[in-house]
Short mmCIF file of N, CA, C and O in Angstrom, two decimals:
data_model
loop_
_atom_site.label_atom_id
_atom_site.label_comp_id
_atom_site.label_asym_id
_atom_site.label_seq_id
_atom_site.Cartn_x
_atom_site.Cartn_y
_atom_site.Cartn_z
N MET A 5 -17.99 -73.07 23.73
CA MET A 5 -17.85 -72.62 25.21
C MET A 5 -18.43 -73.34 26.12
O MET A 5 -19.68 -73.83 25.94
N THR A 6 -18.02 -73.50 27.27
CA THR A 6 -18.59 -74.05 28.35
C THR A 6 -19.60 -73.12 29.14
O THR A 6 -19.28 -71.88 29.02
N ARG A 7 -20.66 -73.61 29.45
CA ARG A 7 -21.70 -72.80 30.06
C ARG A 7 -22.19 -73.39 31.38
O ARG A 7 -21.92 -74.46 31.70
N PHE A 8 -22.95 -72.57 32.00
CA PHE A 8 -23.57 -73.01 33.30
C PHE A 8 -25.14 -72.52 33.19
O PHE A 8 -25.58 -71.78 32.32
N GLU A 9 -25.94 -73.03 34.13
CA GLU A 9 -27.26 -72.62 34.28
C GLU A 9 -27.47 -71.45 35.08
O GLU A 9 -26.76 -71.41 36.30
N LEU A 10 -28.13 -70.48 34.82
CA LEU A 10 -28.32 -69.26 35.41
C LEU A 10 -29.77 -68.95 35.84
O LEU A 10 -30.69 -69.03 34.83
N LYS A 11 -30.13 -68.72 36.92
CA LYS A 11 -31.52 -68.20 37.19
C LYS A 11 -31.46 -66.99 38.20
O LYS A 11 -30.77 -66.85 39.01
N VAL A 12 -32.13 -65.82 37.46
CA VAL A 12 -32.13 -64.53 38.18
C VAL A 12 -33.58 -64.34 38.62
O VAL A 12 -34.53 -64.31 37.79
N VAL A 13 -33.74 -64.23 39.84
CA VAL A 13 -35.14 -64.05 40.46
C VAL A 13 -35.22 -62.80 41.24
O VAL A 13 -34.41 -62.43 42.11
N ALA A 14 -36.23 -61.89 40.71
CA ALA A 14 -36.52 -60.68 41.44
C ALA A 14 -37.66 -60.99 42.34
O ALA A 14 -38.27 -62.06 42.34
N SER A 15 -37.94 -59.96 43.18
CA SER A 15 -39.00 -60.35 44.24
C SER A 15 -40.33 -60.49 43.72
O SER A 15 -41.11 -61.36 44.20
N ASP A 16 -40.56 -60.09 42.37
CA ASP A 16 -41.92 -60.28 41.87
C ASP A 16 -41.94 -61.11 40.56
O ASP A 16 -42.87 -61.14 40.05
N HIS A 17 -40.84 -61.49 40.06
CA HIS A 17 -40.81 -62.18 38.80
C HIS A 17 -39.56 -62.94 38.57
O HIS A 17 -38.49 -62.58 39.19
N VAL A 18 -39.49 -63.98 37.59
CA VAL A 18 -38.28 -64.59 37.24
C VAL A 18 -37.66 -63.76 36.12
O VAL A 18 -38.36 -63.60 35.14
N PHE A 19 -36.65 -63.13 36.29
CA PHE A 19 -36.12 -62.13 35.34
C PHE A 19 -35.28 -63.11 34.21
O PHE A 19 -35.49 -62.75 33.02
N TYR A 20 -34.68 -64.06 34.51
CA TYR A 20 -33.99 -64.94 33.55
C TYR A 20 -33.74 -66.24 33.91
O TYR A 20 -33.46 -66.50 35.13
N ASP A 21 -33.90 -67.20 33.12
CA ASP A 21 -33.77 -68.69 33.48
C ASP A 21 -33.28 -69.35 32.22
O ASP A 21 -34.13 -69.51 31.25
N GLY A 22 -31.95 -69.60 32.15
CA GLY A 22 -31.39 -70.34 31.01
C GLY A 22 -29.96 -70.53 31.06
O GLY A 22 -29.33 -70.18 32.10
N PRO A 23 -29.37 -70.71 29.82
CA PRO A 23 -27.92 -71.12 29.89
C PRO A 23 -27.16 -69.78 29.86
O PRO A 23 -27.58 -68.68 29.45
N CYS A 24 -25.96 -69.73 30.39
CA CYS A 24 -24.97 -68.47 30.51
C CYS A 24 -23.63 -68.84 30.36
O CYS A 24 -23.12 -70.28 30.88
N VAL A 25 -22.81 -68.09 29.79
CA VAL A 25 -21.37 -68.35 29.61
C VAL A 25 -20.51 -67.63 30.60
O VAL A 25 -19.52 -68.06 31.09
N SER A 26 -21.04 -66.35 30.82
CA SER A 26 -20.30 -65.36 31.71
C SER A 26 -21.34 -64.56 32.43
O SER A 26 -22.30 -64.05 31.86
N LEU A 27 -21.19 -64.28 33.74
CA LEU A 27 -21.93 -63.40 34.59
C LEU A 27 -21.07 -62.53 35.35
O LEU A 27 -20.24 -62.94 36.03
N THR A 28 -21.38 -61.24 35.32
CA THR A 28 -20.71 -60.16 36.14
C THR A 28 -21.76 -59.63 36.91
O THR A 28 -22.84 -59.12 36.46
N ILE A 29 -21.53 -59.68 38.28
CA ILE A 29 -22.46 -59.03 39.17
C ILE A 29 -21.85 -58.06 40.12
O ILE A 29 -20.65 -58.06 40.34
N PRO A 30 -22.60 -57.03 40.58
CA PRO A 30 -22.06 -55.99 41.48
C PRO A 30 -22.29 -56.47 42.98
O PRO A 30 -23.37 -56.82 43.39
N CYS A 31 -21.06 -56.83 43.58
CA CYS A 31 -20.87 -57.06 44.99
C CYS A 31 -20.56 -56.08 45.84
O CYS A 31 -20.16 -55.01 45.44
N THR A 32 -20.69 -56.21 47.14
CA THR A 32 -20.35 -55.18 48.07
C THR A 32 -18.90 -54.93 48.08
O THR A 32 -18.56 -53.82 48.38
N ASP A 33 -17.97 -55.81 47.62
CA ASP A 33 -16.58 -55.52 47.52
C ASP A 33 -16.11 -55.29 46.23
O ASP A 33 -14.88 -55.61 45.84
N GLY A 34 -16.99 -55.06 45.13
CA GLY A 34 -16.62 -54.82 43.79
C GLY A 34 -17.27 -55.78 42.92
O GLY A 34 -18.03 -56.65 43.41
N GLU A 35 -16.98 -55.63 41.57
CA GLU A 35 -17.73 -56.56 40.62
C GLU A 35 -17.06 -58.06 40.77
O GLU A 35 -15.75 -58.12 40.81
N LYS A 36 -17.80 -59.03 40.45
CA LYS A 36 -17.24 -60.41 40.40
C LYS A 36 -17.79 -61.10 39.17
O LYS A 36 -18.85 -60.85 38.77
N GLN A 37 -16.94 -61.78 38.46
CA GLN A 37 -17.23 -62.52 37.28
C GLN A 37 -17.54 -63.94 37.64
O GLN A 37 -16.48 -64.48 38.33
N ILE A 38 -18.39 -64.53 37.14
CA ILE A 38 -18.60 -66.02 37.24
C ILE A 38 -18.58 -66.64 35.89
O ILE A 38 -19.32 -66.26 35.02
N LEU A 39 -17.76 -67.57 35.86
CA LEU A 39 -17.70 -68.57 34.60
C LEU A 39 -18.03 -70.00 34.97
O LEU A 39 -18.32 -70.36 36.12
N ALA A 40 -18.15 -70.86 33.94
CA ALA A 40 -18.61 -72.15 34.12
C ALA A 40 -17.55 -72.83 35.07
O ALA A 40 -16.41 -72.51 35.11
N HIS A 41 -18.12 -73.99 35.86
CA HIS A 41 -17.35 -74.65 36.91
C HIS A 41 -16.60 -73.76 37.94
O HIS A 41 -15.59 -73.98 38.52
N HIS A 42 -17.32 -72.55 38.22
CA HIS A 42 -16.80 -71.69 39.35
C HIS A 42 -17.03 -72.47 40.68
O HIS A 42 -17.98 -73.26 40.88
N GLU A 43 -16.07 -72.15 41.57
CA GLU A 43 -16.28 -72.88 42.89
C GLU A 43 -17.54 -72.49 43.59
O GLU A 43 -17.96 -71.37 43.47
N ALA A 44 -17.94 -73.26 44.47
CA ALA A 44 -19.25 -73.05 45.21
C ALA A 44 -18.86 -71.92 46.26
O ALA A 44 -18.02 -71.75 46.86
N THR A 45 -19.95 -70.95 46.07
CA THR A 45 -19.73 -69.85 47.04
C THR A 45 -20.97 -69.04 47.06
O THR A 45 -22.01 -69.31 46.33
N LEU A 46 -21.08 -68.17 47.96
CA LEU A 46 -22.44 -67.24 48.24
C LEU A 46 -21.83 -65.87 48.33
O LEU A 46 -20.89 -65.58 48.98
N MET A 47 -22.36 -65.04 47.61
CA MET A 47 -21.89 -63.66 47.48
C MET A 47 -23.02 -62.58 47.70
O MET A 47 -24.02 -62.84 47.15
N ALA A 48 -22.68 -61.75 48.55
CA ALA A 48 -23.69 -60.41 48.76
C ALA A 48 -23.55 -59.51 47.59
O ALA A 48 -22.50 -59.12 47.24
N MET A 49 -24.76 -59.18 47.01
CA MET A 49 -24.88 -58.21 46.04
C MET A 49 -25.33 -56.79 46.49
O MET A 49 -26.20 -56.76 47.41
N THR A 50 -25.01 -55.98 45.79
CA THR A 50 -25.39 -54.41 46.12
C THR A 50 -26.14 -54.08 44.68
O THR A 50 -26.20 -54.66 43.70
N ASN A 51 -26.83 -52.70 44.87
CA ASN A 51 -27.41 -52.12 43.69
C ASN A 51 -26.29 -52.00 42.57
O ASN A 51 -25.20 -51.55 42.75
N GLY A 52 -26.71 -52.15 41.30
CA GLY A 52 -25.67 -51.91 40.29
C GLY A 52 -26.12 -52.64 39.02
O GLY A 52 -27.35 -53.22 38.77
N MET A 53 -25.12 -52.90 38.07
CA MET A 53 -25.31 -53.57 36.69
C MET A 53 -24.99 -55.03 36.81
O MET A 53 -23.78 -55.27 37.21
N LEU A 54 -25.85 -55.90 36.29
CA LEU A 54 -25.63 -57.22 36.16
C LEU A 54 -25.39 -57.53 34.57
O LEU A 54 -26.24 -56.92 33.76
N ARG A 55 -24.30 -58.13 34.23
CA ARG A 55 -24.11 -58.42 32.77
C ARG A 55 -23.93 -59.90 32.68
O ARG A 55 -23.18 -60.57 33.28
N MET A 56 -24.65 -60.42 31.61
CA MET A 56 -24.63 -61.86 31.46
C MET A 56 -24.45 -62.09 29.87
O MET A 56 -24.97 -61.33 29.03
N VAL A 57 -23.66 -63.02 29.60
CA VAL A 57 -23.43 -63.35 28.14
C VAL A 57 -23.97 -64.83 27.96
O VAL A 57 -23.67 -65.77 28.64
N ASP A 58 -24.89 -65.01 27.01
CA ASP A 58 -25.51 -66.37 26.80
C ASP A 58 -24.56 -67.21 25.81
O ASP A 58 -23.57 -66.56 25.25
N ASP A 59 -24.99 -68.38 25.54
CA ASP A 59 -24.04 -69.14 24.76
C ASP A 59 -24.08 -68.76 23.27
O ASP A 59 -23.32 -69.39 22.38
N GLY A 60 -24.96 -67.79 22.81
CA GLY A 60 -24.88 -67.24 21.49
C GLY A 60 -23.93 -66.04 21.41
O GLY A 60 -23.77 -65.48 20.28
N GLY A 61 -23.31 -65.61 22.63
CA GLY A 61 -22.43 -64.52 22.44
C GLY A 61 -23.19 -63.19 22.61
O GLY A 61 -22.44 -62.24 22.70
N ASN A 62 -24.49 -63.25 22.96
CA ASN A 62 -25.26 -62.00 23.22
C ASN A 62 -24.99 -61.53 24.70
O ASN A 62 -25.26 -62.44 25.60
N THR A 63 -24.91 -60.25 24.86
CA THR A 63 -24.82 -59.74 26.13
C THR A 63 -26.08 -59.04 26.51
O THR A 63 -26.68 -58.26 25.74
N ARG A 64 -26.50 -59.44 27.78
CA ARG A 64 -27.62 -58.77 28.31
C ARG A 64 -27.29 -58.10 29.51
O ARG A 64 -26.47 -58.46 30.38
N ILE A 65 -27.78 -56.81 29.74
CA ILE A 65 -27.47 -56.06 30.82
C ILE A 65 -28.87 -55.68 31.52
O ILE A 65 -29.87 -55.47 31.05
N ALA A 66 -28.72 -55.57 32.86
CA ALA A 66 -29.78 -55.35 33.71
C ALA A 66 -29.28 -54.46 34.98
O ALA A 66 -28.17 -54.69 35.49
N VAL A 67 -30.32 -53.79 35.53
CA VAL A 67 -30.00 -53.02 36.78
C VAL A 67 -30.63 -53.92 37.79
O VAL A 67 -31.80 -54.25 37.81
N THR A 68 -29.85 -54.28 38.93
CA THR A 68 -30.41 -55.13 40.10
C THR A 68 -30.26 -54.28 41.20
O THR A 68 -29.40 -53.39 41.49
N GLY A 69 -31.12 -54.68 42.13
CA GLY A 69 -31.07 -54.33 43.62
C GLY A 69 -30.22 -55.17 44.46
O GLY A 69 -29.43 -56.06 43.89
N MET A 70 -30.51 -55.02 45.81
CA MET A 70 -29.62 -55.81 46.69
C MET A 70 -30.13 -57.35 46.67
O MET A 70 -31.25 -57.56 46.47
N GLY A 71 -29.12 -58.18 47.08
CA GLY A 71 -29.50 -59.57 47.08
C GLY A 71 -28.28 -60.43 47.29
O GLY A 71 -27.37 -59.95 47.81
N PHE A 72 -28.46 -61.61 46.66
CA PHE A 72 -27.16 -62.54 46.81
C PHE A 72 -27.24 -63.42 45.74
O PHE A 72 -28.22 -63.64 44.92
N ALA A 73 -25.99 -64.11 45.33
CA ALA A 73 -25.77 -64.99 44.34
C ALA A 73 -25.13 -66.18 44.94
O ALA A 73 -24.22 -66.14 45.79
N GLU A 74 -25.72 -67.35 44.52
CA GLU A 74 -25.31 -68.65 45.06
C GLU A 74 -24.72 -69.48 43.91
O GLU A 74 -25.41 -69.63 42.88
N VAL A 75 -23.50 -70.01 43.96
CA VAL A 75 -23.00 -70.74 42.98
C VAL A 75 -22.67 -72.08 43.51
O VAL A 75 -22.11 -72.19 44.56
N ALA A 76 -23.20 -73.17 42.87
CA ALA A 76 -22.99 -74.62 43.34
C ALA A 76 -23.34 -75.47 42.16
O ALA A 76 -24.34 -75.33 41.35
N ASP A 77 -22.45 -76.42 41.86
CA ASP A 77 -22.64 -77.52 40.83
C ASP A 77 -23.02 -76.89 39.51
O ASP A 77 -23.94 -77.36 38.86
N ASN A 78 -22.31 -75.98 39.07
CA ASN A 78 -22.34 -75.29 37.88
C ASN A 78 -23.65 -74.72 37.45
O ASN A 78 -24.12 -74.63 36.45
N LYS A 79 -24.34 -74.17 38.48
CA LYS A 79 -25.53 -73.57 38.53
C LYS A 79 -25.35 -72.27 39.43
O LYS A 79 -24.78 -72.28 40.52
N VAL A 80 -25.93 -71.13 38.99
CA VAL A 80 -25.89 -69.97 39.58
C VAL A 80 -27.34 -69.49 39.95
O VAL A 80 -28.10 -69.40 38.86
N THR A 81 -27.62 -69.23 41.07
CA THR A 81 -28.92 -68.57 41.36
C THR A 81 -28.76 -67.10 41.98
O THR A 81 -28.03 -67.13 42.86
N VAL A 82 -29.39 -66.21 41.41
CA VAL A 82 -29.27 -64.73 41.81
C VAL A 82 -30.64 -64.41 42.33
O VAL A 82 -31.70 -64.51 41.55
N ILE A 83 -30.74 -63.99 43.56
CA ILE A 83 -31.99 -63.47 44.06
C ILE A 83 -31.72 -62.12 44.57
O ILE A 83 -30.91 -61.76 45.40
N VAL A 84 -32.50 -61.05 43.95
CA VAL A 84 -32.52 -59.69 44.10
C VAL A 84 -33.89 -59.15 44.44
O VAL A 84 -34.74 -59.68 43.98
N ASP A 85 -33.95 -57.97 45.00
CA ASP A 85 -35.16 -57.42 45.35
C ASP A 85 -35.82 -56.66 43.89
O ASP A 85 -36.94 -56.79 43.74
N THR A 86 -34.85 -56.33 43.02
CA THR A 86 -35.34 -55.77 41.68
C THR A 86 -34.47 -56.10 40.58
O THR A 86 -33.26 -56.23 40.83
N ALA A 87 -34.99 -56.23 39.46
CA ALA A 87 -34.31 -56.51 38.28
C ALA A 87 -34.89 -55.80 37.00
O ALA A 87 -36.02 -56.18 36.76
N GLU A 88 -34.27 -54.92 36.43
CA GLU A 88 -34.86 -54.25 35.35
C GLU A 88 -34.02 -54.21 33.98
O GLU A 88 -32.82 -54.04 34.24
N LYS A 89 -34.67 -54.38 32.96
CA LYS A 89 -33.95 -54.31 31.63
C LYS A 89 -33.91 -52.83 31.27
O LYS A 89 -34.60 -51.94 31.80
N PRO A 90 -32.96 -52.40 30.39
CA PRO A 90 -32.84 -51.01 30.08
C PRO A 90 -33.98 -50.31 29.62
O PRO A 90 -34.32 -49.12 29.85
N GLU A 91 -34.64 -50.96 28.66
CA GLU A 91 -35.90 -50.46 28.10
C GLU A 91 -37.09 -50.37 29.13
O GLU A 91 -38.01 -49.57 28.91
N GLU A 92 -37.12 -50.89 30.28
CA GLU A 92 -38.06 -50.71 31.36
C GLU A 92 -37.72 -49.39 32.20
O GLU A 92 -38.60 -49.20 33.11
N ILE A 93 -36.60 -48.93 32.11
CA ILE A 93 -36.29 -47.82 33.12
C ILE A 93 -36.83 -46.46 32.49
O ILE A 93 -36.47 -46.03 31.29
N ASP A 94 -37.38 -45.74 33.36
CA ASP A 94 -37.73 -44.29 32.89
C ASP A 94 -36.80 -43.38 33.56
O ASP A 94 -36.63 -43.20 34.81
N ALA A 95 -35.99 -42.76 32.61
CA ALA A 95 -34.74 -41.83 33.06
C ALA A 95 -35.45 -40.72 33.77
O ALA A 95 -34.69 -40.30 34.87
N ASN A 96 -36.49 -40.16 33.41
CA ASN A 96 -37.03 -38.99 34.15
C ASN A 96 -37.39 -39.42 35.62
O ASN A 96 -37.05 -38.73 36.55
N ARG A 97 -38.01 -40.46 35.77
CA ARG A 97 -38.34 -40.96 37.14
C ARG A 97 -37.04 -41.23 37.97
O ARG A 97 -37.05 -40.93 39.18
N ALA A 98 -36.09 -41.84 37.30
CA ALA A 98 -34.74 -42.06 38.07
C ALA A 98 -34.22 -40.78 38.42
O ALA A 98 -33.64 -40.70 39.53
N ARG A 99 -34.24 -39.69 37.56
CA ARG A 99 -33.76 -38.46 38.05
C ARG A 99 -34.31 -37.95 39.14
O ARG A 99 -33.67 -37.35 40.14
N ARG A 100 -35.73 -37.91 39.23
CA ARG A 100 -36.44 -37.44 40.35
C ARG A 100 -36.13 -38.29 41.55
O ARG A 100 -36.00 -37.76 42.68
N ALA A 101 -36.14 -39.57 41.38
CA ALA A 101 -35.77 -40.37 42.70
C ALA A 101 -34.33 -40.05 43.21
O ALA A 101 -34.23 -39.90 44.46
N LYS A 102 -33.41 -39.77 42.37
CA LYS A 102 -31.94 -39.30 42.67
C LYS A 102 -32.00 -38.06 43.59
O LYS A 102 -31.41 -37.97 44.54
N ALA A 103 -32.84 -37.10 42.93
CA ALA A 103 -32.81 -35.90 43.65
C ALA A 103 -33.52 -35.85 44.87
O ALA A 103 -32.95 -35.32 45.91
N ARG A 104 -34.54 -36.68 45.00
CA ARG A 104 -35.13 -36.92 46.30
C ARG A 104 -34.28 -37.57 47.32
O ARG A 104 -34.29 -37.13 48.56
N ALA A 105 -33.62 -38.59 46.94
CA ALA A 105 -32.76 -39.19 47.76
C ALA A 105 -31.60 -38.34 48.32
O ALA A 105 -31.20 -38.43 49.43
N GLU A 106 -31.00 -37.59 47.40
CA GLU A 106 -30.01 -36.58 47.71
C GLU A 106 -30.43 -35.64 48.75
O GLU A 106 -29.71 -35.25 49.63
N GLU A 107 -31.67 -35.07 48.60
CA GLU A 107 -32.14 -34.13 49.54
C GLU A 107 -32.47 -34.71 50.87
O GLU A 107 -32.22 -34.27 51.90
N ARG A 108 -32.92 -36.00 50.86
CA ARG A 108 -33.26 -36.62 52.15
C ARG A 108 -31.91 -36.92 52.95
O ARG A 108 -31.80 -36.90 54.17
N LEU A 109 -30.74 -37.28 52.12
CA LEU A 109 -29.52 -37.40 52.85
C LEU A 109 -29.01 -36.23 53.40
O LEU A 109 -28.18 -36.28 54.37
N ARG A 110 -29.34 -35.05 52.80
CA ARG A 110 -28.78 -33.90 53.45
C ARG A 110 -29.48 -33.53 54.72
O ARG A 110 -29.00 -32.58 55.55
N GLN A 111 -30.67 -34.09 55.03
CA GLN A 111 -31.43 -33.64 56.21
C GLN A 111 -31.00 -34.69 57.37
O GLN A 111 -30.54 -35.68 57.14
N LYS A 112 -31.17 -34.15 58.57
CA LYS A 112 -30.81 -34.89 59.72
C LYS A 112 -31.82 -36.11 59.94
O LYS A 112 -32.98 -35.78 59.85
N GLN A 113 -31.32 -37.12 60.19
CA GLN A 113 -32.24 -38.32 60.24
C GLN A 113 -31.71 -39.46 61.05
O GLN A 113 -30.47 -39.41 61.33
N SER A 114 -32.32 -40.39 61.26
CA SER A 114 -31.86 -41.68 62.03
C SER A 114 -30.93 -42.37 61.13
O SER A 114 -30.85 -42.29 59.88
N ILE A 115 -30.21 -43.33 61.66
CA ILE A 115 -29.31 -44.16 60.97
C ILE A 115 -30.00 -45.01 60.08
O ILE A 115 -29.51 -45.29 58.93
N HIS A 116 -31.19 -45.49 60.36
CA HIS A 116 -32.00 -46.25 59.66
C HIS A 116 -32.43 -45.66 58.33
O HIS A 116 -32.42 -46.11 57.18
N GLU A 117 -32.90 -44.38 58.52
CA GLU A 117 -33.39 -43.55 57.40
C GLU A 117 -32.28 -43.15 56.57
O GLU A 117 -32.41 -43.26 55.28
N TYR A 118 -31.01 -43.08 57.06
CA TYR A 118 -29.84 -42.69 56.25
C TYR A 118 -29.49 -43.85 55.39
O TYR A 118 -29.41 -43.78 54.13
N TYR A 119 -29.51 -45.14 55.83
CA TYR A 119 -29.24 -46.30 55.02
C TYR A 119 -30.18 -46.48 54.04
O TYR A 119 -29.99 -46.91 52.93
N LYS A 120 -31.49 -46.25 54.36
CA LYS A 120 -32.60 -46.46 53.33
C LYS A 120 -32.42 -45.46 52.33
O LYS A 120 -32.62 -45.68 51.08
N ASN A 121 -32.16 -44.15 52.64
CA ASN A 121 -31.99 -43.15 51.55
C ASN A 121 -30.73 -43.41 50.78
O ASN A 121 -30.70 -43.13 49.52
N GLN A 122 -29.84 -43.97 51.36
CA GLN A 122 -28.54 -44.20 50.53
C GLN A 122 -28.81 -45.24 49.55
O GLN A 122 -28.30 -45.31 48.40
N ALA A 123 -29.63 -46.25 49.94
CA ALA A 123 -29.96 -47.29 48.94
C ALA A 123 -30.74 -46.78 47.87
O ALA A 123 -30.54 -47.10 46.76
N ALA A 124 -31.72 -45.83 48.19
CA ALA A 124 -32.50 -45.31 47.09
C ALA A 124 -31.66 -44.59 46.18
O ALA A 124 -31.79 -44.66 44.96
N LEU A 125 -30.68 -43.79 46.66
CA LEU A 125 -29.72 -43.13 45.82
C LEU A 125 -28.98 -43.88 44.81
O LEU A 125 -28.81 -43.82 43.81
N SER A 126 -28.43 -44.96 45.44
CA SER A 126 -27.56 -46.09 44.79
C SER A 126 -28.45 -46.65 43.66
O SER A 126 -27.93 -46.75 42.64
N ARG A 127 -29.74 -47.04 43.79
CA ARG A 127 -30.59 -47.57 42.91
C ARG A 127 -30.83 -46.60 41.71
O ARG A 127 -30.74 -46.98 40.65
N ALA A 128 -31.04 -45.27 42.04
CA ALA A 128 -31.39 -44.42 41.07
C ALA A 128 -30.21 -44.27 40.16
O ALA A 128 -30.26 -43.99 39.07
N MET A 129 -29.02 -44.18 40.86
CA MET A 129 -27.75 -43.79 40.04
C MET A 129 -27.44 -45.02 39.12
O MET A 129 -26.99 -44.80 38.02
N ALA A 130 -27.75 -46.28 39.52
CA ALA A 130 -27.52 -47.40 38.77
C ALA A 130 -28.48 -47.43 37.50
O ALA A 130 -28.04 -47.70 36.45
N ARG A 131 -29.70 -47.02 37.71
CA ARG A 131 -30.64 -47.01 36.63
C ARG A 131 -30.16 -45.80 35.56
O ARG A 131 -30.27 -46.00 34.45
N LEU A 132 -29.73 -44.65 36.21
CA LEU A 132 -29.34 -43.57 35.28
C LEU A 132 -28.10 -43.98 34.56
O LEU A 132 -28.01 -43.63 33.31
N LYS A 133 -27.16 -44.75 35.06
CA LYS A 133 -25.82 -45.16 34.47
C LYS A 133 -26.27 -46.05 33.29
O LYS A 133 -25.62 -46.01 32.22
N LEU A 134 -27.05 -46.92 33.47
CA LEU A 134 -27.53 -48.04 32.36
C LEU A 134 -28.32 -47.29 31.30
O LEU A 134 -28.05 -47.52 30.10
N LYS A 135 -29.20 -46.48 31.59
CA LYS A 135 -30.00 -45.68 30.65
C LYS A 135 -29.21 -44.74 29.78
O LYS A 135 -29.30 -44.47 28.64
#
């Protein structure tokens, strides 16, 4: 199988750095799949699940926050604010965060607060979906 180099960087650590055969990322206009020798591009990412298949055929799944992915010269760099493995997610904490965000969205607020709470709800739902 042909592969490409992938580096996933969260705001506080390097989540993954190594070979990859297939990468599926959550973008603002739907999921996008990247394979080896993909054309050069820059994609805006949203909260959701990132799926990568290494050259051994193993699938790794992570919940990522907002960010972007750059594809160039058979290398992909993903920069996101958060990246979590399934075993790192606390389902009870995610449920509480979801309930808090839903309550805040019901309250009258500024447009900035609305988008902030909408992003928090999206992150919590992505975590719960993976868990």
